[in-house]
mmCIF file of C-alpha atoms in Angstrom:
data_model
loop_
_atom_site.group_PDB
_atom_site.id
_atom_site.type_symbol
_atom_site.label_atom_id
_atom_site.label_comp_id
_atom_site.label_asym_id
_atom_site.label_seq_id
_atom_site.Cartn_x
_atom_site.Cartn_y
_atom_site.Cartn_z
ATOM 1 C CA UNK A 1245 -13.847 -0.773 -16.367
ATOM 2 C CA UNK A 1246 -13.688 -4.855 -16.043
ATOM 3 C CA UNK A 1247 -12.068 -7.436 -13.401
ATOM 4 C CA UNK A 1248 -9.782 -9.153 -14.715
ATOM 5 C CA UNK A 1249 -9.903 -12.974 -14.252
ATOM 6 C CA UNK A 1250 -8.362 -12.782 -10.985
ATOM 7 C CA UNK A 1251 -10.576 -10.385 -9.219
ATOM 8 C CA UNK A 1252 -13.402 -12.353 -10.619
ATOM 9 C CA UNK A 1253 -12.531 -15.750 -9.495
ATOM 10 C CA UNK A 1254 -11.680 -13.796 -5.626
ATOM 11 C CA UNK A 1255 -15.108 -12.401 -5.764
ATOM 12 C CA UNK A 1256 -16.697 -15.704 -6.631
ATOM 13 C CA UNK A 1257 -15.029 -17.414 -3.843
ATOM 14 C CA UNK A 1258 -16.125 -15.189 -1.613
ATOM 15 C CA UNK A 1259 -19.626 -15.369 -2.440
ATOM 16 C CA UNK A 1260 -19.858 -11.559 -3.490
ATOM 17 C CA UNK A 1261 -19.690 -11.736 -7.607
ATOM 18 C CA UNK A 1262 -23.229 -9.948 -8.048
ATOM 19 C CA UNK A 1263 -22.300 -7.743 -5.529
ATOM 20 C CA UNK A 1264 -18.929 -6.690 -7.318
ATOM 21 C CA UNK A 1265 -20.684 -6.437 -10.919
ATOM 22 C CA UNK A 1266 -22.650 -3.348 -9.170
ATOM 23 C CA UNK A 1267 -19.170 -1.319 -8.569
ATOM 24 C CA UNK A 1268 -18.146 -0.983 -11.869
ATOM 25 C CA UNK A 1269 -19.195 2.391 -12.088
ATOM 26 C CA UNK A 1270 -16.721 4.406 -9.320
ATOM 27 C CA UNK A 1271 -13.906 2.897 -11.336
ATOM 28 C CA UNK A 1272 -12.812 5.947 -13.677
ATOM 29 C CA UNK A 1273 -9.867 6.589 -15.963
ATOM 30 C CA UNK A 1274 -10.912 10.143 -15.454
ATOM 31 C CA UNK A 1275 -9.269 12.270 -12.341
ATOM 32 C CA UNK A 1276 -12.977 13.546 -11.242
ATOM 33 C CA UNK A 1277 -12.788 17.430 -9.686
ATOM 34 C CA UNK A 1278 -13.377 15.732 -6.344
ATOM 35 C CA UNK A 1279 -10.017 13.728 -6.347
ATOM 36 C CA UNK A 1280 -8.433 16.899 -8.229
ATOM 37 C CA UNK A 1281 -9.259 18.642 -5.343
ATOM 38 C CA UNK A 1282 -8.236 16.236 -2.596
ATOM 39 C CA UNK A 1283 -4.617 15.802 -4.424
ATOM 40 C CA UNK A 1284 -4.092 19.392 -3.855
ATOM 41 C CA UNK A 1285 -3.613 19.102 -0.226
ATOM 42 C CA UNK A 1286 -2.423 15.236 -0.229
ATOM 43 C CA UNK A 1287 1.687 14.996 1.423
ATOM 44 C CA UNK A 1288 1.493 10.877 1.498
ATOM 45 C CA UNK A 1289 1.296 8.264 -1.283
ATOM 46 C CA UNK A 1290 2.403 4.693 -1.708
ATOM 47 C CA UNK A 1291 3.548 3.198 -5.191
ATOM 48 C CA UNK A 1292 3.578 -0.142 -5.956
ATOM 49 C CA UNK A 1293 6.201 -1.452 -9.127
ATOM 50 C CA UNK A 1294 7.864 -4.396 -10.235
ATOM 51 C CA UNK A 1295 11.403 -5.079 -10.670
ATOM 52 C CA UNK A 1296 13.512 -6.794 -13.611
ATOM 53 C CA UNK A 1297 13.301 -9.991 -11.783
ATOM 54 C CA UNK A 1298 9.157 -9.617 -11.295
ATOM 55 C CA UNK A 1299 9.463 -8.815 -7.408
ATOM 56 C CA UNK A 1300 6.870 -6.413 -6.155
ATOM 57 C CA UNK A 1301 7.482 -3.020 -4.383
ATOM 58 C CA UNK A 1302 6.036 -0.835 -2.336
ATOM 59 C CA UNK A 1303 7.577 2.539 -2.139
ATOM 60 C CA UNK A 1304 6.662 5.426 0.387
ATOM 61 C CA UNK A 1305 6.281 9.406 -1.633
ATOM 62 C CA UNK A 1306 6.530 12.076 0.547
ATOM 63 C CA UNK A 1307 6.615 16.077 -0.476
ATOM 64 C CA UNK A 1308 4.831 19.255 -0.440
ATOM 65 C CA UNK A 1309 1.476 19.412 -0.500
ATOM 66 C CA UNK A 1310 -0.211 18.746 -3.886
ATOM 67 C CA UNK A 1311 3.205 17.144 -4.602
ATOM 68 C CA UNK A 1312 0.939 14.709 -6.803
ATOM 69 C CA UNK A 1313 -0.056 17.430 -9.429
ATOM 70 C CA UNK A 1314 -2.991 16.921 -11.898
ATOM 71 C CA UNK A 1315 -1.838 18.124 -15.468
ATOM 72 C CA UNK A 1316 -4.745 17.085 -17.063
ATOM 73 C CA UNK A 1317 -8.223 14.446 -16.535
ATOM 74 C CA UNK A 1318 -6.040 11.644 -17.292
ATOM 75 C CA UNK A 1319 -2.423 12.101 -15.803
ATOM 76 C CA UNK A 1320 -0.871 13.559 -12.572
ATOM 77 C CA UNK A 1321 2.684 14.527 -12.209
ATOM 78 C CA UNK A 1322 4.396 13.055 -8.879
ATOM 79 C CA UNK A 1323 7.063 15.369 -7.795
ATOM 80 C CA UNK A 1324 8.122 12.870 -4.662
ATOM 81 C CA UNK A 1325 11.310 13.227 -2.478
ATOM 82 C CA UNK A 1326 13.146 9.664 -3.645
ATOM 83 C CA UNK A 1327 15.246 8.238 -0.986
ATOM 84 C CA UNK A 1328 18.151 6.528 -2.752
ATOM 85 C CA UNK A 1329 17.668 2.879 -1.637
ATOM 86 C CA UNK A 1330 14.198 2.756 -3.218
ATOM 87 C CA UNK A 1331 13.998 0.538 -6.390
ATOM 88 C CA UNK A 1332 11.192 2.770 -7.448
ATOM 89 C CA UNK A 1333 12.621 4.802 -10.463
ATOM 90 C CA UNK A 1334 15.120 2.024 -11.536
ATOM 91 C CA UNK A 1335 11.889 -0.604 -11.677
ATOM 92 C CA UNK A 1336 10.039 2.215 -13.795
ATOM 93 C CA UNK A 1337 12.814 1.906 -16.448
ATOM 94 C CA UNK A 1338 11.680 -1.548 -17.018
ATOM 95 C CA UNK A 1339 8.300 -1.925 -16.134
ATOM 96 C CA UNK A 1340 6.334 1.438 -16.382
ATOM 97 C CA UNK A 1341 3.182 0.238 -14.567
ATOM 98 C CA UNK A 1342 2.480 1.859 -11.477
ATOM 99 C CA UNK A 1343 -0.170 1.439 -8.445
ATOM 100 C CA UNK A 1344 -0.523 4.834 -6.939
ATOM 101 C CA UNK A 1345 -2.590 4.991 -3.170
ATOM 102 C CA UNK A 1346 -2.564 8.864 -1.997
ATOM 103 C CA UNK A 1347 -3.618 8.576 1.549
ATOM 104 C CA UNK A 1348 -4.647 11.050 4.434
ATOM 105 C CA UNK A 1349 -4.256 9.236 7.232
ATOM 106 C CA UNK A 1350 -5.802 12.344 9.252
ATOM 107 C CA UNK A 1351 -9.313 12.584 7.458
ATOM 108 C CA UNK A 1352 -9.388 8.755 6.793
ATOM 109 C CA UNK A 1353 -9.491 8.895 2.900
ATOM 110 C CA UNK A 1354 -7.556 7.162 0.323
ATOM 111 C CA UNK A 1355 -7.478 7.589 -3.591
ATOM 112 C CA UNK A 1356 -6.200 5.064 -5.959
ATOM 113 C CA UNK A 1357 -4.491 6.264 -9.578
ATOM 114 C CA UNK A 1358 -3.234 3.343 -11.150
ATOM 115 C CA UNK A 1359 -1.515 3.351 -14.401
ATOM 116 C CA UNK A 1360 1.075 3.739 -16.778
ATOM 117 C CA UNK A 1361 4.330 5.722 -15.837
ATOM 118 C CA UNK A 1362 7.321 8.214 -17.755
ATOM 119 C CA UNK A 1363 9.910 9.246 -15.543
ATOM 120 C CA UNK A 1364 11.210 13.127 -16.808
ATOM 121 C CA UNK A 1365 14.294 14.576 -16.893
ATOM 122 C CA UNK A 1366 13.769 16.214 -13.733
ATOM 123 C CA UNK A 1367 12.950 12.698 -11.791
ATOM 124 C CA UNK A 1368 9.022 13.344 -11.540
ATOM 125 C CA UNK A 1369 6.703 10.582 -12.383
ATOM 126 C CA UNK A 1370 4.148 11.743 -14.976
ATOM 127 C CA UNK A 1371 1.475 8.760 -14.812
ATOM 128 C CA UNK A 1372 -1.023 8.248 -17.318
ATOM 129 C CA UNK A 1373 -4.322 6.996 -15.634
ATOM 130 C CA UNK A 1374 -6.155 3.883 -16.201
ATOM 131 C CA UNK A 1375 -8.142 3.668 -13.109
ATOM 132 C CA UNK A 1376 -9.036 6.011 -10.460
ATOM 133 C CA UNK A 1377 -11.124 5.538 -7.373
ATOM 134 C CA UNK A 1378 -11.243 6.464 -3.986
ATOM 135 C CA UNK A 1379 -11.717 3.568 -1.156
ATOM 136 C CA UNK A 1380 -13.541 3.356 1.809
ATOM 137 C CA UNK A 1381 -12.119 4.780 5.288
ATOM 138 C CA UNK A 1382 -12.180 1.555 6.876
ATOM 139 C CA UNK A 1383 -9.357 0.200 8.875
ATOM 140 C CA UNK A 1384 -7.364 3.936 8.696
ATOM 141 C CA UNK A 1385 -6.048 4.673 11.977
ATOM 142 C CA UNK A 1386 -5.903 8.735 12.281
ATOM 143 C CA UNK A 1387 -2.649 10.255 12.700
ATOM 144 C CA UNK A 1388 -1.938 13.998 12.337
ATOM 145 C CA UNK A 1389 1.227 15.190 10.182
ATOM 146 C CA UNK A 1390 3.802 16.924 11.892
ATOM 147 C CA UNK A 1391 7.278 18.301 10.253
ATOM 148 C CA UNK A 1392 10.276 17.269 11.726
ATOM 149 C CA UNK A 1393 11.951 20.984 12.397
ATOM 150 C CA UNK A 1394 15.395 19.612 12.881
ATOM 151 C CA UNK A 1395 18.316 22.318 10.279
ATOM 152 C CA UNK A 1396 19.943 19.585 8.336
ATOM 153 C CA UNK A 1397 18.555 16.346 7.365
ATOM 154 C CA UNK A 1398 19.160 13.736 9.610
ATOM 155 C CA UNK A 1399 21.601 10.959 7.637
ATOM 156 C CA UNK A 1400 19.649 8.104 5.862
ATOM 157 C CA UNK A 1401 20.886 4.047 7.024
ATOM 158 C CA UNK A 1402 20.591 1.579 4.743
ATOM 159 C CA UNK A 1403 20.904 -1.915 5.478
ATOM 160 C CA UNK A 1404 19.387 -4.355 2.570
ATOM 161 C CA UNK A 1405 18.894 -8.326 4.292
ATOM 162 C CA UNK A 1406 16.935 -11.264 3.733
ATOM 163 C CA UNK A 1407 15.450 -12.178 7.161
ATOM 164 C CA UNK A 1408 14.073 -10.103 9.879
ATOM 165 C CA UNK A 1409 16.045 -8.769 12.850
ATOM 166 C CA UNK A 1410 14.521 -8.734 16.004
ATOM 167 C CA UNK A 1411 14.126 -4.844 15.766
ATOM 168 C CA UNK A 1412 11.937 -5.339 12.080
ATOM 169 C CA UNK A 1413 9.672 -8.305 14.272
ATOM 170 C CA UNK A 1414 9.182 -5.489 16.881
ATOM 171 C CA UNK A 1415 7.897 -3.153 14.390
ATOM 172 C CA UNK A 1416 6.109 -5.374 12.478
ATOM 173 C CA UNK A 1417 4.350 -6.551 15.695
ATOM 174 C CA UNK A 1418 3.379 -3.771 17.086
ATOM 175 C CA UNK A 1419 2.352 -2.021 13.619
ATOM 176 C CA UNK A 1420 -1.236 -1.148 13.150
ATOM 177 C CA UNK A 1421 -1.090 0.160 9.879
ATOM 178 C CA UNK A 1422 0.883 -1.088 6.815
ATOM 179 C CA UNK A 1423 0.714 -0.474 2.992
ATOM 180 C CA UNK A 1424 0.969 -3.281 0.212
ATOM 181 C CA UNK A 1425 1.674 -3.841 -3.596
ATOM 182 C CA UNK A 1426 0.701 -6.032 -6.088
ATOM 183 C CA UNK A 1427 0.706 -6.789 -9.976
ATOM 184 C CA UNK A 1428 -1.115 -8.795 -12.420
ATOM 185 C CA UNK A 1429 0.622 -8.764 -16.090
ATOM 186 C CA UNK A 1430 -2.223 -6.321 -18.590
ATOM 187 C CA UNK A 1431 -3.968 -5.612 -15.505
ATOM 188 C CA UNK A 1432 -1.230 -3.536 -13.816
ATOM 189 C CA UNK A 1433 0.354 -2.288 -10.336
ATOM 190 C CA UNK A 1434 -1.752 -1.819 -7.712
ATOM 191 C CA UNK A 1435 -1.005 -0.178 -4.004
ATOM 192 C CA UNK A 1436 -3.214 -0.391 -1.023
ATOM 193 C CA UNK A 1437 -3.595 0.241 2.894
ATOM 194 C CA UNK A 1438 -3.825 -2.771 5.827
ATOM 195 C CA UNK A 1439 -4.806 -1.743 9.073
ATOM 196 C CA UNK A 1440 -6.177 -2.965 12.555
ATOM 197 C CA UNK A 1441 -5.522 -3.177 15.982
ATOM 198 C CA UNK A 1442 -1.240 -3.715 17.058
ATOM 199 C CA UNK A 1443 -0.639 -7.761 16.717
ATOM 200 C CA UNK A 1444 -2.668 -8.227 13.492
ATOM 201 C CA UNK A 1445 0.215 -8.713 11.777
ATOM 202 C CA UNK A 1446 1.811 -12.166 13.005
ATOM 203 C CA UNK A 1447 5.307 -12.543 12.416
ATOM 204 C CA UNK A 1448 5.699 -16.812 12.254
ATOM 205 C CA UNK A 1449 9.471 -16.749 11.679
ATOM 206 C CA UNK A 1450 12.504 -14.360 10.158
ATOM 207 C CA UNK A 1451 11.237 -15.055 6.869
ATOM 208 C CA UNK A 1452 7.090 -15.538 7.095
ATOM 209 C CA UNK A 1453 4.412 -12.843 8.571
ATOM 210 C CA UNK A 1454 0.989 -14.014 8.283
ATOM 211 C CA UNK A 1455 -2.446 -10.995 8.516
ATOM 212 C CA UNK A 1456 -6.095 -11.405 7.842
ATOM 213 C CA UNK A 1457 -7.908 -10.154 4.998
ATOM 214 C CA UNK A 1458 -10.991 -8.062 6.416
ATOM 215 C CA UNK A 1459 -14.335 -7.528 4.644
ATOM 216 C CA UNK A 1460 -13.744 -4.866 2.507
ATOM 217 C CA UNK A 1461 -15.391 -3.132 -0.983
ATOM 218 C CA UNK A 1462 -15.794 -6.708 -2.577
ATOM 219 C CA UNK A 1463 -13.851 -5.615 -5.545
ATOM 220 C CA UNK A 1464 -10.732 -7.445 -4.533
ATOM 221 C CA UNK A 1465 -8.095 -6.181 -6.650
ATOM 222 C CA UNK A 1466 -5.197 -7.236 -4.336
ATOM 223 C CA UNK A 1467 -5.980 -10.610 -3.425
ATOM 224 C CA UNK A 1468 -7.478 -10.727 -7.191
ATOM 225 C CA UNK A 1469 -3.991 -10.166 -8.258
ATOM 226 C CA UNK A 1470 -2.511 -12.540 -5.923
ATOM 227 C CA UNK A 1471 -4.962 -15.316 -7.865
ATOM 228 C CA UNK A 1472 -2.608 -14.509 -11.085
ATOM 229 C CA UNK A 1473 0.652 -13.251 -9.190
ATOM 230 C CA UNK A 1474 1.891 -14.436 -5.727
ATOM 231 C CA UNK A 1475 4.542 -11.483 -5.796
ATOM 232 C CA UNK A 1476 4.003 -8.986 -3.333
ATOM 233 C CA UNK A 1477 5.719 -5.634 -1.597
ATOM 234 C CA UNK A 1478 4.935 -4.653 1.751
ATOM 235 C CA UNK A 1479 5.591 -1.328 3.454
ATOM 236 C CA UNK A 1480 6.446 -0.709 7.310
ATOM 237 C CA UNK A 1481 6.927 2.999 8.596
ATOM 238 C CA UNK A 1482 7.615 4.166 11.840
ATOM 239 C CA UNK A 1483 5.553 6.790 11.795
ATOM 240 C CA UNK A 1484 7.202 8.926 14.847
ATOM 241 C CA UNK A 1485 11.045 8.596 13.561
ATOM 242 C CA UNK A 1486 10.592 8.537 9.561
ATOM 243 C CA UNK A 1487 11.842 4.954 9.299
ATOM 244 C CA UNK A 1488 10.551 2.845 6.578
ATOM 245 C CA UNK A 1489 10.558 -1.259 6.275
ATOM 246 C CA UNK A 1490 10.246 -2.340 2.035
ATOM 247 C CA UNK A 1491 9.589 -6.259 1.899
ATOM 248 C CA UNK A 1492 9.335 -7.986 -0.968
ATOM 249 C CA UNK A 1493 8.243 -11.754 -1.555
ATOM 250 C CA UNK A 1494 5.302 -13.566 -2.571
ATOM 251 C CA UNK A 1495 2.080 -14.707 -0.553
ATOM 252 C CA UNK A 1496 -0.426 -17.447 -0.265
ATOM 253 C CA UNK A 1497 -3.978 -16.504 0.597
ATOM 254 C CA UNK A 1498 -5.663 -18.918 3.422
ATOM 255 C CA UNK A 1499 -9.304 -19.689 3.068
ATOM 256 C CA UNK A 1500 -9.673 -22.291 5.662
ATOM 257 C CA UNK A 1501 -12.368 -21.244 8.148
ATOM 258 C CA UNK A 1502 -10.624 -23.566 10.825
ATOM 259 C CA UNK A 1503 -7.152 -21.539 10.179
ATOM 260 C CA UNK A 1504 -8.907 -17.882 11.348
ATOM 261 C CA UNK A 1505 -10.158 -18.379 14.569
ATOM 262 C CA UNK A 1506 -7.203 -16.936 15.907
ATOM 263 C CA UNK A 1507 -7.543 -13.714 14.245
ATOM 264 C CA UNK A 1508 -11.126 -11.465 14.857
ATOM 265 C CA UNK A 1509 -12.713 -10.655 11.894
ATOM 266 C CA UNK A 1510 -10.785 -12.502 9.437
ATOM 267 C CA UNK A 1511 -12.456 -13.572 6.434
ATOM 268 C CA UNK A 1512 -9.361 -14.677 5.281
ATOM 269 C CA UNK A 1513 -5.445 -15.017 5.800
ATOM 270 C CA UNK A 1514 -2.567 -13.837 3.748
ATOM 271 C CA UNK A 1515 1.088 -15.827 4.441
ATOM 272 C CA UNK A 1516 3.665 -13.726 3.274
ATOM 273 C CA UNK A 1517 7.131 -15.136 2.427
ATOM 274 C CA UNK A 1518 10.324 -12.540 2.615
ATOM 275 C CA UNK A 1519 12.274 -12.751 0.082
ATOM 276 C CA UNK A 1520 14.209 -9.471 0.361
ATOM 277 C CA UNK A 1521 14.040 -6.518 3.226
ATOM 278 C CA UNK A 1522 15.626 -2.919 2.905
ATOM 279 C CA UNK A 1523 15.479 -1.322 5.822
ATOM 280 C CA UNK A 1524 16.040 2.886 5.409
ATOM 281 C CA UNK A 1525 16.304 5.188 8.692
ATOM 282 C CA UNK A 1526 15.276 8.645 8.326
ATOM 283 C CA UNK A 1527 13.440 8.227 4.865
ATOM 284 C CA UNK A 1528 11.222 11.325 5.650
ATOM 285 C CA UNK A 1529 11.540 13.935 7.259
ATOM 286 C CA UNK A 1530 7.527 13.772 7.905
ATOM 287 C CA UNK A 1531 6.341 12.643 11.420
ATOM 288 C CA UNK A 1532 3.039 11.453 11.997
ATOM 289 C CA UNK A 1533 1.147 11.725 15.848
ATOM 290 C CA UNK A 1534 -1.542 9.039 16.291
ATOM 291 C CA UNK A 1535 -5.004 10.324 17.040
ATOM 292 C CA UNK A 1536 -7.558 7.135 17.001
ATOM 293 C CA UNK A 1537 -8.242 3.891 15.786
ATOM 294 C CA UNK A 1538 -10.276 2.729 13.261
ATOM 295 C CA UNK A 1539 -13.970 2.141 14.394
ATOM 296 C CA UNK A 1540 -14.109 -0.513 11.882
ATOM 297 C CA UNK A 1541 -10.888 -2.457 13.764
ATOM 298 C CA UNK A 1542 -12.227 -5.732 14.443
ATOM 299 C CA UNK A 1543 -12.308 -6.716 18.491
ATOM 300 C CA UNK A 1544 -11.987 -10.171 19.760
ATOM 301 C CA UNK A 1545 -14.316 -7.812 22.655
ATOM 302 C CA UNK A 1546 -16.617 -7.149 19.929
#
C-alpha cells in the first residue's frame, strides 16, 4: 500500500518521512485471522462518509457482538442498528467510500477497514476492503460496556442546528474521547479516535473548537487527508446516556510552535469550523462506565 500525496507531504513536515516509508507493511487489503478474530466480539465502530454536497461524517454503529461480520479476506458485512437522523446510508447512495474504525474501548484496541461500500436489501453494509490495520492503544481511555436494561426503547430527539448550544460546549468540554472522519478523492474515507485528558478539546466560539494533534504512528492519514480535503466529521457521545453529537465542517491544521504552548503535548493544532450539528438523544441503547485514562494522556504535570 502507498501514501497518497497528502500523507506524504504531512509526514515530511513533520520530519518523520523515512520513518513512515518503514510502515508500509501492516497496511493490508487482507482481513488477517487476528482482526477476524477481534471483529467477532467487537459491539462499537465509527464510519466516516461523504455527503452529495462533499461534507464529511462521522457516524456511530452499534449492535450485537460480531455485528461487523467477515464474509470473506476482503469484505465484512456491517449489520449496525441505524438511527434515523444519520446521513450514513443516504451518503452511501452517492459516494460508496467508507472509513470503518471498530474500537474496544475496554481492551484499548482499534482496527481500521477502509473501503468501498454496497448497501443490501436488508440495510447491511457489505464493504469491500482496501486497507486494513489495527492502530496503536494510545490515547484510549478504558470504559466497560454496559446494556441499558430499560423494556422499550427510550424515544430518540433530534434537533439538526448550525451553532453550538451551551449544553453541546459542555459536552464538548468536558469530553475526553471523540471520533473523527475524513476523505481524500481516490484515496478514500477514513475514521479515527481523539483522546486525552477533559479540556483538550477547546471550544473558541458556537461555531470553532480547536484540539492538538499528538505524536502518533507517523503515518498520518487524517491530517494527510486534511492536506487535500479540509472537510471533516466529528463525533461526540455521551457515553453514560447514549447521546451522540455529529459535526460536520472543515479544519485548518496549526503548525506554529508559538500557537501550542497552551496545550501539553501538542505537536500540532487542528481548528475546526461547524458547519452543521445534529444532535440525537438516545442513539444507543449501549452505556459505557469509565475505567482509566490513557497512560499516554499528555500532563502539563508531566
Amino acid at each position: 500500500m502507498q501514501f497518497h500525496a497528502g500523507e506524504i507531504a504531512v509526514q515530511a513536515q513533520a520530519g518523520v518521512r523515512e520513518e513512515a516509508k518503514t510502515l508500509h507493511h501492516l497496511i493490508s487489503n487482507l482481513i488477517k485471522p487476528a482482526a477476524q478474530i477481534f471483529l467477532s466480539t467487537q459491539q462499537l465502530a465509527i464510519a466516516s462518509t461523504v455527503d452529495t454536497n462533499g461534507r464529511v461524517w462521522a457516524s456511530l454503529l452499534t449492535g450485537e457482538p460480531g455485528f461487523v461480520k467477515v464474509l470473506n479476506q476482503q469484505t465484512v458485512q456491517v449489520d449496525a442498528i441505524s438511527v434515523p437522523s444519520d446521513p450514513l446510508h443516504h451518503n452511501l447512495h452517492g459516494n460508496n467510500q467508507i472509513g470503518l474504525l471498530v474500537i474496544d474501548l475496554t481492551n484499548r484496541k482499534r482496527l481500521r477497514l477502509n473501503g468501498q461500500a454496497e448497501i443490501q436489501p436488508q440495510r447491511q453494509i457489505n464493504i469491500t476492503i482496501e486497507q486494513a490495520f489495527f492502530n496503536c492503544p494510545k490515547y484510549i481511555q478504558a470504559r466497560h460496556l454496559e446494556l441499558e436494561t430499560t423494556e422499550s426503547s427510550p424515544e430518540l430527539q433530534i434537533s439538526i442546528t448550525q451553532t453550538l448550544s451551551t449544553t453541546h460546549q459542555n459536552l464538548i468540554a468536558q469530553a475526553d474521547t471523540f471520533f473523527i472522519g475524513s476523505y481524500a478523492q481516490k484515496a478514500g474515507a477514513d475514521a479515527s479516535h481523539r483522546g486525552g485528558f477533559p479540556g483538550f478539546v477547546q471550544v473558541l466560539n458556537s461555531n470553532k473548537l480547536v484540539f492538538p494533534d499528538y505524536a502518533g504512528n507517523n503515518m498520518f492519514q487524517t491530517l494527510g487527508n486534511f492536506a487535500v480535503n479540509p472537510q471533516a466529521g466529528l463525533l461526540f457521545i455521551n457515553f453514560t446516556k447514549g447521546h451522540i453529537l455529529q459535526l460536520t465542517g472543515t479544519v485548518k491544521v496549526i503548525w506554529e510552535r508559538e500557537r501550542l504552548t497552551s496545550f501539553a503535548g501538542a505537536q500540532r493544532l487542528v481548528e475546526f469550523d461547524i458547519e452543521q450539528i445534529i444532535e440525537t438523544q438516545n442513539a444507543t441503547l449501549l452505556r459505557w462506565r469509565f475505567g482509566s485514562y490513557s497512560p499516554a494522556n499528555p500532563s502539563f504535570d508531566e
